[in-house]
Coordinates of C-alpha atoms and ligand atoms in Angstrom, one line a residue:
M9 CA 77.0 -20.4 160.8
D10 CA 73.8 -20.0 158.7
R11 CA 74.3 -16.3 158.3
F12 CA 74.7 -14.7 154.9
R13 CA 77.7 -12.5 154.5
L14 CA 75.9 -9.2 153.8
R15 CA 78.0 -7.1 151.6
Q16 CA 77.6 -3.6 150.7
N17 CA 77.7 -3.6 147.0
P18 CA 79.9 -5.6 144.6
F19 CA 79.5 -2.9 142.0
A20 CA 80.6 -0.1 144.2
G21 CA 84.2 -0.3 143.2
P22 CA 87.1 0.7 145.5
A23 CA 86.4 2.2 148.9
G24 CA 84.5 5.4 148.5
T25 CA 82.6 8.0 150.5
D26 CA 78.9 7.8 151.1
T27 CA 76.4 10.7 151.0
V28 CA 77.1 11.6 154.7
G29 CA 80.9 11.7 154.1
L30 CA 81.7 8.4 155.9
E31 CA 84.2 5.9 154.5
T32 CA 82.5 3.0 152.9
S33 CA 84.1 -0.3 151.8
S34 CA 82.7 -2.2 148.9
Y35 CA 82.4 -5.6 150.6
M36 CA 81.4 -4.6 154.1
A37 CA 79.3 -7.3 155.8
K38 CA 76.3 -5.9 157.6
L39 CA 74.8 -7.0 160.9
S40 CA 71.6 -9.0 160.6
V41 CA 68.6 -9.1 163.0
R42 CA 69.4 -12.8 163.2
D43 CA 72.7 -12.0 164.9
L44 CA 71.1 -10.0 167.7
D45 CA 69.9 -10.8 171.2
V46 CA 66.8 -8.6 171.3
S47 CA 64.9 -10.2 174.3
G48 CA 63.2 -7.4 176.3
K49 CA 64.8 -4.7 174.1
R50 CA 63.0 -2.0 172.2
V51 CA 63.7 -2.5 168.6
L52 CA 62.9 0.4 166.3
M53 CA 62.4 -1.0 162.8
R54 CA 62.0 1.0 159.6
V55 CA 59.6 -0.7 157.3
D56 CA 58.2 0.1 153.9
Y57 CA 54.4 0.4 154.5
N58 CA 53.8 2.9 151.6
V59 CA 50.8 0.8 150.5
P60 CA 48.2 1.9 147.9
M61 CA 45.0 3.0 149.6
E62 CA 41.7 4.4 148.6
E63 CA 38.7 5.9 150.4
K64 CA 35.6 3.7 150.6
D65 CA 32.6 4.8 152.6
G66 CA 34.6 7.4 154.4
A67 CA 37.4 5.0 155.5
M68 CA 40.8 4.4 154.0
V69 CA 41.1 0.9 152.6
I70 CA 44.4 -0.8 151.7
N71 CA 44.4 -2.1 148.1
D72 CA 47.5 -4.2 148.1
T73 CA 49.1 -5.7 151.2
T74 CA 52.3 -7.0 149.6
R75 CA 54.6 -4.6 151.4
I76 CA 53.1 -5.5 154.7
K77 CA 53.4 -9.2 154.0
E78 CA 57.1 -8.8 153.1
T79 CA 57.8 -7.7 156.6
L80 CA 56.1 -10.6 158.4
P81 CA 59.2 -12.9 158.5
T82 CA 61.3 -10.3 160.3
L83 CA 58.4 -9.4 162.6
N84 CA 57.8 -13.0 163.5
L85 CA 61.5 -13.5 164.2
L86 CA 61.7 -10.5 166.5
V87 CA 58.5 -11.5 168.3
S88 CA 59.8 -15.0 168.8
K89 CA 63.0 -13.6 170.3
G90 CA 61.0 -11.5 172.8
A91 CA 61.7 -8.1 171.3
R92 CA 59.5 -5.1 171.9
V93 CA 59.0 -3.9 168.3
I94 CA 58.4 -0.3 167.4
L95 CA 57.7 0.2 163.7
A96 CA 58.4 3.4 161.7
A97 CA 57.2 4.0 158.2
H98 CA 56.1 6.6 155.7
L99 CA 52.9 6.7 153.6
G100 CA 52.4 9.0 150.6
R101 CA 53.7 12.5 150.4
P102 CA 52.1 14.5 153.2
D103 CA 54.9 17.1 152.9
G104 CA 55.5 17.5 156.6
K105 CA 51.9 18.0 157.6
R106 CA 49.4 15.8 159.4
E107 CA 47.2 14.5 156.6
P108 CA 44.4 12.1 157.9
S109 CA 44.1 10.2 154.6
M110 CA 47.8 9.3 155.0
S111 CA 47.6 8.0 158.5
L112 CA 49.1 4.6 159.1
A113 CA 46.3 3.6 161.5
P114 CA 44.6 1.3 159.0
V115 CA 48.0 -0.4 158.4
A116 CA 48.2 -1.3 162.1
V117 CA 44.8 -3.0 161.9
K118 CA 45.7 -4.9 158.7
L119 CA 49.1 -5.9 160.1
G120 CA 47.4 -7.2 163.3
E121 CA 45.1 -9.3 161.1
M122 CA 47.9 -10.7 159.0
L123 CA 50.1 -11.5 162.1
G124 CA 47.1 -12.9 164.0
K125 CA 48.0 -10.7 167.0
P126 CA 47.1 -7.2 167.9
V127 CA 49.4 -4.3 166.8
A128 CA 49.2 -1.1 168.9
F129 CA 49.1 2.2 167.1
V130 CA 50.1 5.6 168.4
D131 CA 49.0 8.8 166.5
E132 CA 52.4 10.4 167.1
T133 CA 55.8 9.6 165.7
V134 CA 58.1 11.1 168.4
G135 CA 57.7 12.8 171.7
E136 CA 56.2 12.0 175.1
K137 CA 53.1 10.1 173.8
A138 CA 55.2 7.9 171.4
E139 CA 57.8 7.3 174.1
A140 CA 55.1 6.3 176.6
A141 CA 53.6 3.9 174.1
A142 CA 57.0 2.4 173.3
N143 CA 57.9 2.0 177.0
A144 CA 54.5 0.3 177.7
L145 CA 55.3 -2.5 175.3
K146 CA 55.8 -6.0 176.8
D147 CA 58.2 -8.6 175.3
G148 CA 56.9 -9.8 171.9
E149 CA 54.5 -6.9 171.4
I150 CA 54.4 -4.5 168.4
L151 CA 53.6 -0.8 168.1
L152 CA 53.3 1.2 164.9
L153 CA 54.2 4.9 165.0
E154 CA 52.3 7.5 162.9
N155 CA 53.6 8.4 159.5
V156 CA 57.2 9.7 159.8
R157 CA 56.6 12.1 156.9
F158 CA 54.0 14.1 159.0
H159 CA 57.2 15.8 160.1
A160 CA 59.2 17.8 157.6
E161 CA 62.3 17.0 159.6
E162 CA 62.1 13.3 158.4
E163 CA 63.0 14.1 154.8
E164 CA 65.5 16.8 155.9
N165 CA 67.3 14.1 157.9
D166 CA 67.1 16.6 160.8
P167 CA 69.5 15.4 163.6
V168 CA 67.1 16.6 166.4
F169 CA 64.2 14.7 165.0
A170 CA 66.4 11.6 164.4
A171 CA 67.5 11.8 168.1
R172 CA 63.9 12.0 169.2
L173 CA 63.3 8.8 167.2
A174 CA 66.4 7.2 168.7
R175 CA 65.1 7.8 172.2
L176 CA 62.4 5.3 171.5
A177 CA 64.8 2.4 170.9
D178 CA 67.6 0.2 172.3
V179 CA 68.3 -1.4 168.9
Y180 CA 67.6 -0.3 165.3
A181 CA 66.7 -2.5 162.4
N182 CA 65.9 -1.6 158.8
D183 CA 63.7 -3.8 156.6
A184 CA 62.7 -0.9 154.2
F185 CA 65.0 -1.6 151.2
G186 CA 62.6 0.4 149.0
A187 CA 63.4 3.6 151.1
A188 CA 67.2 2.8 151.6
H189 CA 68.3 5.2 148.8
R190 CA 67.0 8.1 150.8
A191 CA 69.1 9.7 153.5
H192 CA 66.1 10.5 155.8
A193 CA 65.9 10.6 159.6
S194 CA 64.2 7.2 159.9
T195 CA 66.4 5.5 157.4
S196 CA 69.8 7.0 158.1
G197 CA 70.0 9.7 160.8
V198 CA 68.5 7.6 163.6
A199 CA 70.9 4.7 162.8
R200 CA 73.8 7.0 162.9
I201 CA 72.8 8.3 166.3
L202 CA 72.0 4.9 167.8
S203 CA 75.3 3.6 166.5
A204 CA 77.1 6.6 168.2
W205 CA 75.3 5.6 171.4
G206 CA 76.7 2.1 171.1
S207 CA 73.4 0.4 169.9
P208 CA 73.5 -2.2 167.2
C209 CA 71.8 -1.3 163.8
A210 CA 70.9 -4.4 161.8
A211 CA 69.4 -5.4 158.5
G212 CA 66.0 -7.0 158.6
L213 CA 65.4 -10.3 156.8
L214 CA 63.9 -8.6 153.7
M215 CA 66.8 -6.1 153.5
E216 CA 69.2 -9.0 154.0
R217 CA 67.6 -10.9 151.0
E218 CA 67.8 -7.7 148.8
L219 CA 71.5 -7.3 149.6
K220 CA 72.1 -11.0 149.0
F221 CA 70.4 -11.2 145.6
L222 CA 71.2 -7.7 144.2
G223 CA 74.7 -7.8 145.9
D224 CA 76.4 -11.1 146.8
E225 CA 74.7 -13.3 144.1
L226 CA 75.9 -10.9 141.3
E227 CA 79.4 -10.5 142.7
N228 CA 80.5 -13.9 141.5
P229 CA 77.6 -15.0 139.3
A230 CA 77.2 -18.6 138.0
R231 CA 77.9 -18.3 134.3
P232 CA 76.6 -17.6 131.7
F233 CA 75.3 -14.4 133.4
V234 CA 72.7 -12.8 131.2
V235 CA 71.5 -9.3 131.9
I236 CA 68.2 -8.0 130.4
L237 CA 67.8 -4.3 130.3
G238 CA 64.7 -2.4 129.1
G239 CA 62.6 0.5 130.0
A240 CA 62.2 4.0 128.7
K241 CA 65.5 5.7 128.6
V242 CA 69.2 4.9 128.0
S243 CA 70.1 7.8 130.2
D244 CA 68.3 6.2 133.2
K245 CA 70.0 2.9 132.8
I246 CA 73.5 3.8 131.5
K247 CA 75.2 3.6 134.8
V248 CA 73.7 0.2 135.4
I249 CA 74.7 -0.9 131.9
D250 CA 78.2 0.4 132.5
R251 CA 78.6 -1.5 135.8
L252 CA 77.0 -4.7 134.6
L253 CA 79.3 -4.8 131.5
E254 CA 82.1 -5.6 134.1
K255 CA 80.2 -8.8 135.1
A256 CA 77.9 -10.0 132.4
D257 CA 78.4 -12.5 129.6
T258 CA 75.5 -11.3 127.5
V259 CA 73.3 -8.2 127.6
L260 CA 69.9 -8.2 126.0
I261 CA 68.4 -4.7 125.3
G262 CA 64.7 -4.0 124.9
G263 CA 62.1 -1.3 125.7
A264 CA 62.1 2.2 124.2
M265 CA 65.8 2.6 125.0
A266 CA 66.5 0.1 122.1
Y267 CA 65.4 2.9 119.7
T268 CA 68.2 5.2 120.9
F269 CA 70.6 2.4 119.9
K270 CA 68.8 2.0 116.6
L271 CA 69.1 5.8 116.0
A272 CA 72.8 5.7 116.9
H273 CA 73.3 3.1 114.1
G274 CA 71.7 5.4 111.6
G275 CA 68.3 3.6 111.6
K276 CA 65.0 5.5 111.4
T277 CA 62.8 5.4 114.6
G278 CA 59.7 7.3 113.5
K279 CA 57.9 8.8 116.4
S280 CA 59.4 6.3 118.9
L281 CA 60.7 7.5 122.2
V282 CA 64.4 8.2 121.7
E283 CA 67.1 10.3 123.3
K284 CA 68.9 12.0 120.5
D285 CA 71.4 13.4 123.0
H286 CA 72.4 9.9 124.1
T287 CA 73.3 8.2 120.9
G288 CA 76.9 8.6 121.9
T289 CA 76.2 7.0 125.2
A290 CA 74.6 4.1 123.5
L291 CA 77.6 3.6 121.1
A292 CA 80.0 3.9 124.0
A293 CA 78.2 1.1 125.8
E294 CA 78.4 -1.1 122.8
S295 CA 82.1 -0.4 122.4
K296 CA 82.8 -1.2 126.0
A297 CA 80.9 -4.5 125.5
A298 CA 83.0 -5.4 122.5
A299 CA 86.2 -4.5 124.4
K300 CA 85.2 -6.7 127.3
G301 CA 84.0 -9.6 125.1
V302 CA 80.4 -9.2 126.3
K303 CA 77.7 -10.2 123.8
F304 CA 75.4 -7.2 123.4
L305 CA 72.1 -7.9 121.6
L306 CA 69.7 -5.4 120.2
P307 CA 66.2 -6.1 118.9
T308 CA 66.0 -7.2 115.2
D309 CA 62.3 -6.6 115.0
T310 CA 59.8 -4.4 116.8
V311 CA 56.1 -3.9 117.2
I312 CA 54.9 -0.6 115.9
A313 CA 51.5 1.2 115.7
D314 CA 50.0 4.2 113.9
L315 CA 49.1 7.2 115.9
K316 CA 45.5 8.5 115.7
D317 CA 44.8 11.9 117.0
T318 CA 41.8 11.8 119.4
G319 CA 41.3 15.5 119.2
K320 CA 41.6 15.6 123.0
L321 CA 44.2 17.2 125.2
N322 CA 45.8 15.8 128.3
K323 CA 46.3 17.6 131.6
K324 CA 49.5 19.1 130.2
G325 CA 47.6 20.5 127.2
R326 CA 49.3 18.0 124.8
P327 CA 47.2 16.1 122.2
V328 CA 46.2 12.6 123.1
F329 CA 46.8 9.8 120.6
E330 CA 45.4 6.4 120.2
F331 CA 47.8 3.6 119.0
V332 CA 46.1 1.7 116.2
N333 CA 47.0 -1.1 113.9
P334 CA 49.8 -2.7 115.9
R335 CA 52.1 -4.8 113.6
V336 CA 55.6 -6.3 113.4
N337 CA 58.2 -4.2 111.7
T338 CA 61.8 -4.9 110.7
G339 CA 64.3 -2.3 109.4
D340 CA 63.4 1.4 109.5
I341 CA 60.3 2.5 111.4
P342 CA 58.0 4.6 109.2
D343 CA 58.0 8.3 110.0
E344 CA 54.4 8.3 111.2
C345 CA 54.7 5.2 113.5
E346 CA 55.9 4.6 117.0
G347 CA 57.6 1.4 118.3
F348 CA 56.1 -0.1 121.5
D349 CA 57.6 -3.6 122.0
I350 CA 60.2 -6.0 120.8
G351 CA 59.0 -8.3 118.0
P352 CA 58.6 -12.1 118.0
E353 CA 61.9 -12.8 116.3
T354 CA 63.8 -10.8 119.0
A355 CA 61.7 -12.5 121.7
K356 CA 62.7 -15.9 120.3
T357 CA 66.4 -15.0 120.1
Y358 CA 66.4 -13.7 123.7
A359 CA 64.6 -16.8 124.9
E360 CA 67.3 -19.0 123.3
V361 CA 70.0 -17.0 125.0
L362 CA 68.2 -17.2 128.3
A363 CA 67.7 -21.0 128.0
S364 CA 71.4 -21.6 128.9
A365 CA 71.8 -18.8 131.4
K366 CA 72.8 -19.7 135.0
T367 CA 72.3 -16.2 136.4
I368 CA 69.8 -13.7 135.1
L369 CA 69.3 -10.1 136.1
W370 CA 66.4 -8.2 134.6
N371 CA 65.7 -4.5 134.9
G372 CA 63.1 -2.7 132.7
P373 CA 60.3 -4.0 130.6
M374 CA 60.7 -4.9 126.9
G375 CA 57.9 -2.6 125.8
M376 CA 54.9 -0.6 126.9
F377 CA 53.6 -3.6 128.8
E378 CA 50.8 -1.7 130.5
D379 CA 48.9 -2.0 127.2
K380 CA 48.4 -5.7 126.6
R381 CA 48.9 -5.3 122.8
F382 CA 52.5 -4.3 123.6
A383 CA 53.1 -6.8 126.5
E384 CA 53.9 -9.8 124.4
G385 CA 57.7 -9.3 124.3
T386 CA 57.9 -8.7 128.0
T387 CA 55.7 -11.7 128.7
A388 CA 57.8 -13.9 126.3
V389 CA 61.0 -12.8 128.1
A390 CA 59.3 -13.4 131.5
L391 CA 58.4 -17.0 130.4
A392 CA 61.9 -17.6 129.2
V393 CA 63.3 -16.4 132.5
V394 CA 61.0 -18.7 134.4
A395 CA 61.9 -21.6 132.1
A396 CA 65.6 -21.0 132.7
T397 CA 64.9 -21.0 136.4
Q398 CA 62.9 -24.2 136.4
N399 CA 64.8 -26.2 133.7
N400 CA 68.4 -24.9 133.9
G401 CA 68.6 -24.1 137.7
A402 CA 69.3 -20.4 136.8
K403 CA 69.1 -17.9 139.6
S404 CA 66.7 -15.2 138.2
I405 CA 66.7 -11.8 139.9
I406 CA 64.2 -9.2 138.9
G407 CA 65.7 -5.8 139.8
G408 CA 62.8 -3.7 140.9
G409 CA 60.1 -1.3 139.7
D410 CA 58.3 -1.9 136.4
S411 CA 60.0 -5.2 135.6
V412 CA 58.6 -6.7 138.8
K413 CA 55.2 -5.2 138.0
A414 CA 55.4 -6.8 134.5
V415 CA 56.4 -10.2 135.9
N416 CA 53.6 -10.1 138.4
K417 CA 51.2 -9.0 135.7
A418 CA 52.1 -12.1 133.7
G419 CA 51.3 -14.1 136.9
L420 CA 55.0 -15.3 137.2
G421 CA 56.1 -13.3 140.2
D422 CA 56.5 -16.5 142.4
K423 CA 58.3 -18.4 139.7
V424 CA 61.5 -16.4 139.7
T425 CA 64.3 -16.7 142.3
F426 CA 64.0 -13.1 143.6
A427 CA 62.0 -10.0 142.8
S428 CA 63.3 -6.9 144.4
T429 CA 61.0 -4.7 146.5
G430 CA 62.9 -1.6 145.6
G431 CA 62.4 0.7 142.6
G432 CA 64.8 3.6 142.7
A433 CA 66.7 1.8 145.5
S434 CA 67.4 -1.3 143.3
L435 CA 68.5 0.9 140.4
E436 CA 70.9 2.9 142.5
F437 CA 72.2 -0.2 144.2
L438 CA 72.9 -1.8 140.9
E439 CA 74.6 1.4 139.7
G440 CA 77.0 1.0 142.6
V441 CA 75.7 4.0 144.6
P442 CA 76.1 3.4 148.3
L443 CA 72.6 3.5 149.8
P444 CA 72.4 5.7 153.0
G445 CA 70.0 3.2 154.6
V446 CA 72.5 0.4 154.1
T447 CA 75.7 2.2 154.9
A448 CA 74.2 3.4 158.2
L449 CA 73.8 -0.2 159.4
S450 CA 76.4 -1.7 161.7
D451 CA 79.2 -3.8 160.1
K452 CA 79.5 -7.4 161.4
Ligands
AMP521 P1 61.8 2.3 133.3 O1 61.2 2.9 134.5 O2 62.9 3.0 132.7 O3 62.1 0.8 133.5 O4 60.6 2.3 132.2 C1 59.5 1.6 132.3 C2 58.5 2.3 131.4 O5 58.9 2.3 130.1 C3 57.1 1.5 131.4 O6 56.1 2.4 131.9 C4 56.9 1.2 129.9 O7 55.6 1.4 129.5 C5 57.8 2.2 129.2 N1 58.3 1.7 127.9 C6 59.0 0.6 127.6 N2 59.1 0.5 126.3 C7 58.4 1.5 125.7 C8 58.2 1.9 124.4 N3 58.7 1.2 123.4 N4 57.6 3.0 124.2 C9 57.1 3.7 125.2 N5 57.2 3.4 126.5 C10 57.9 2.3 126.7

């Protein structure tokens, strides 16, 4: 059998209850589209086509087709199996209203170009017209429905709307990991209904890969297992830190959250982003690491800058500062300065740790990487992750959101083992939260 055992979530702990009150088990294997005979069947597949668009000469143009590209393997598989594919997706936040600039029509055209075969589009999501379009499909043909969020019932997970979606399909598939943390009609409700009607609900290939790398691969990681955690706030990442302390050999901390740790140790952090209320949380994480024998490394140097008042106000009426005179700092951060990146000594230490890693999980940038003066720490860590992948055979998993953006910005996105397509979904999954879009899928 060449199938992956899709597991729910190795960090989920003992059997629990998901958001819709159903029993979940932590290691439940999920059905994959590869397991299904879909020939001649109508397969309703939820995809993540929430692509960035802008208006050019009166038409909406897609700026980045990555999310569309990510679905091509599943689509090609379904087409080769003779499925009649009906795609459901959301775009933007139309708040339950028909908003022409958020129509998925341009996505159907682009998808057709990328697949090299036409993709039909229907300007309805449910109802007679959508059903007629779905029923008119021949084996191997694809139809894209209009934006599910043109209906307020989508985000309300309204059972009647979910049932109207279910009427379009014989089989359900979900390839939208990035939307799996939302219990919406097209991610959860429709699967619950189709399951109740006896129809299989399967993970698409992209969803399968997400569950494999964020789930199975971290369940019994090859060691040393090094976890890199950065980003803005300790409070956003504490649940992930807590879970990963059960599995990791070493944790490397960076980003603004490192300053909350510094503050907790009595250090001065100047004007750096800190969470005064979370110094206790930071110290508790360090104590847990010590108790578990997990090495827990904090930055030993940092890149700081002076703040120069521009005299301007932002949209919220707050003064806008420029960051000037960036420089490396050790010890206390001067009162008038702010920290924006890990320093070179820290980057070197982290790179040395990463060189012998066999499994790496990275969530959150090491600094304010959007400004290239403060991207060096993040880039150095990205290069070290790639080096460990190439030279040490490490499995490197980039856990979503800004860390993936940072790795892509450094031009290294295709040199890591896996970069998650989920932002909030990856974080929640790593926290051990059962994702409604995953729990709703059929068990093997
Ligand atoms: P998160 O979503 O928590 O992973 O945080 C990512 C954001 O944290 C990015 O937009 C970074 O610019 C920001 N960030 C990371 N380090 C710093 C820092 N030292 N100061 C300000 N922002 C930071």
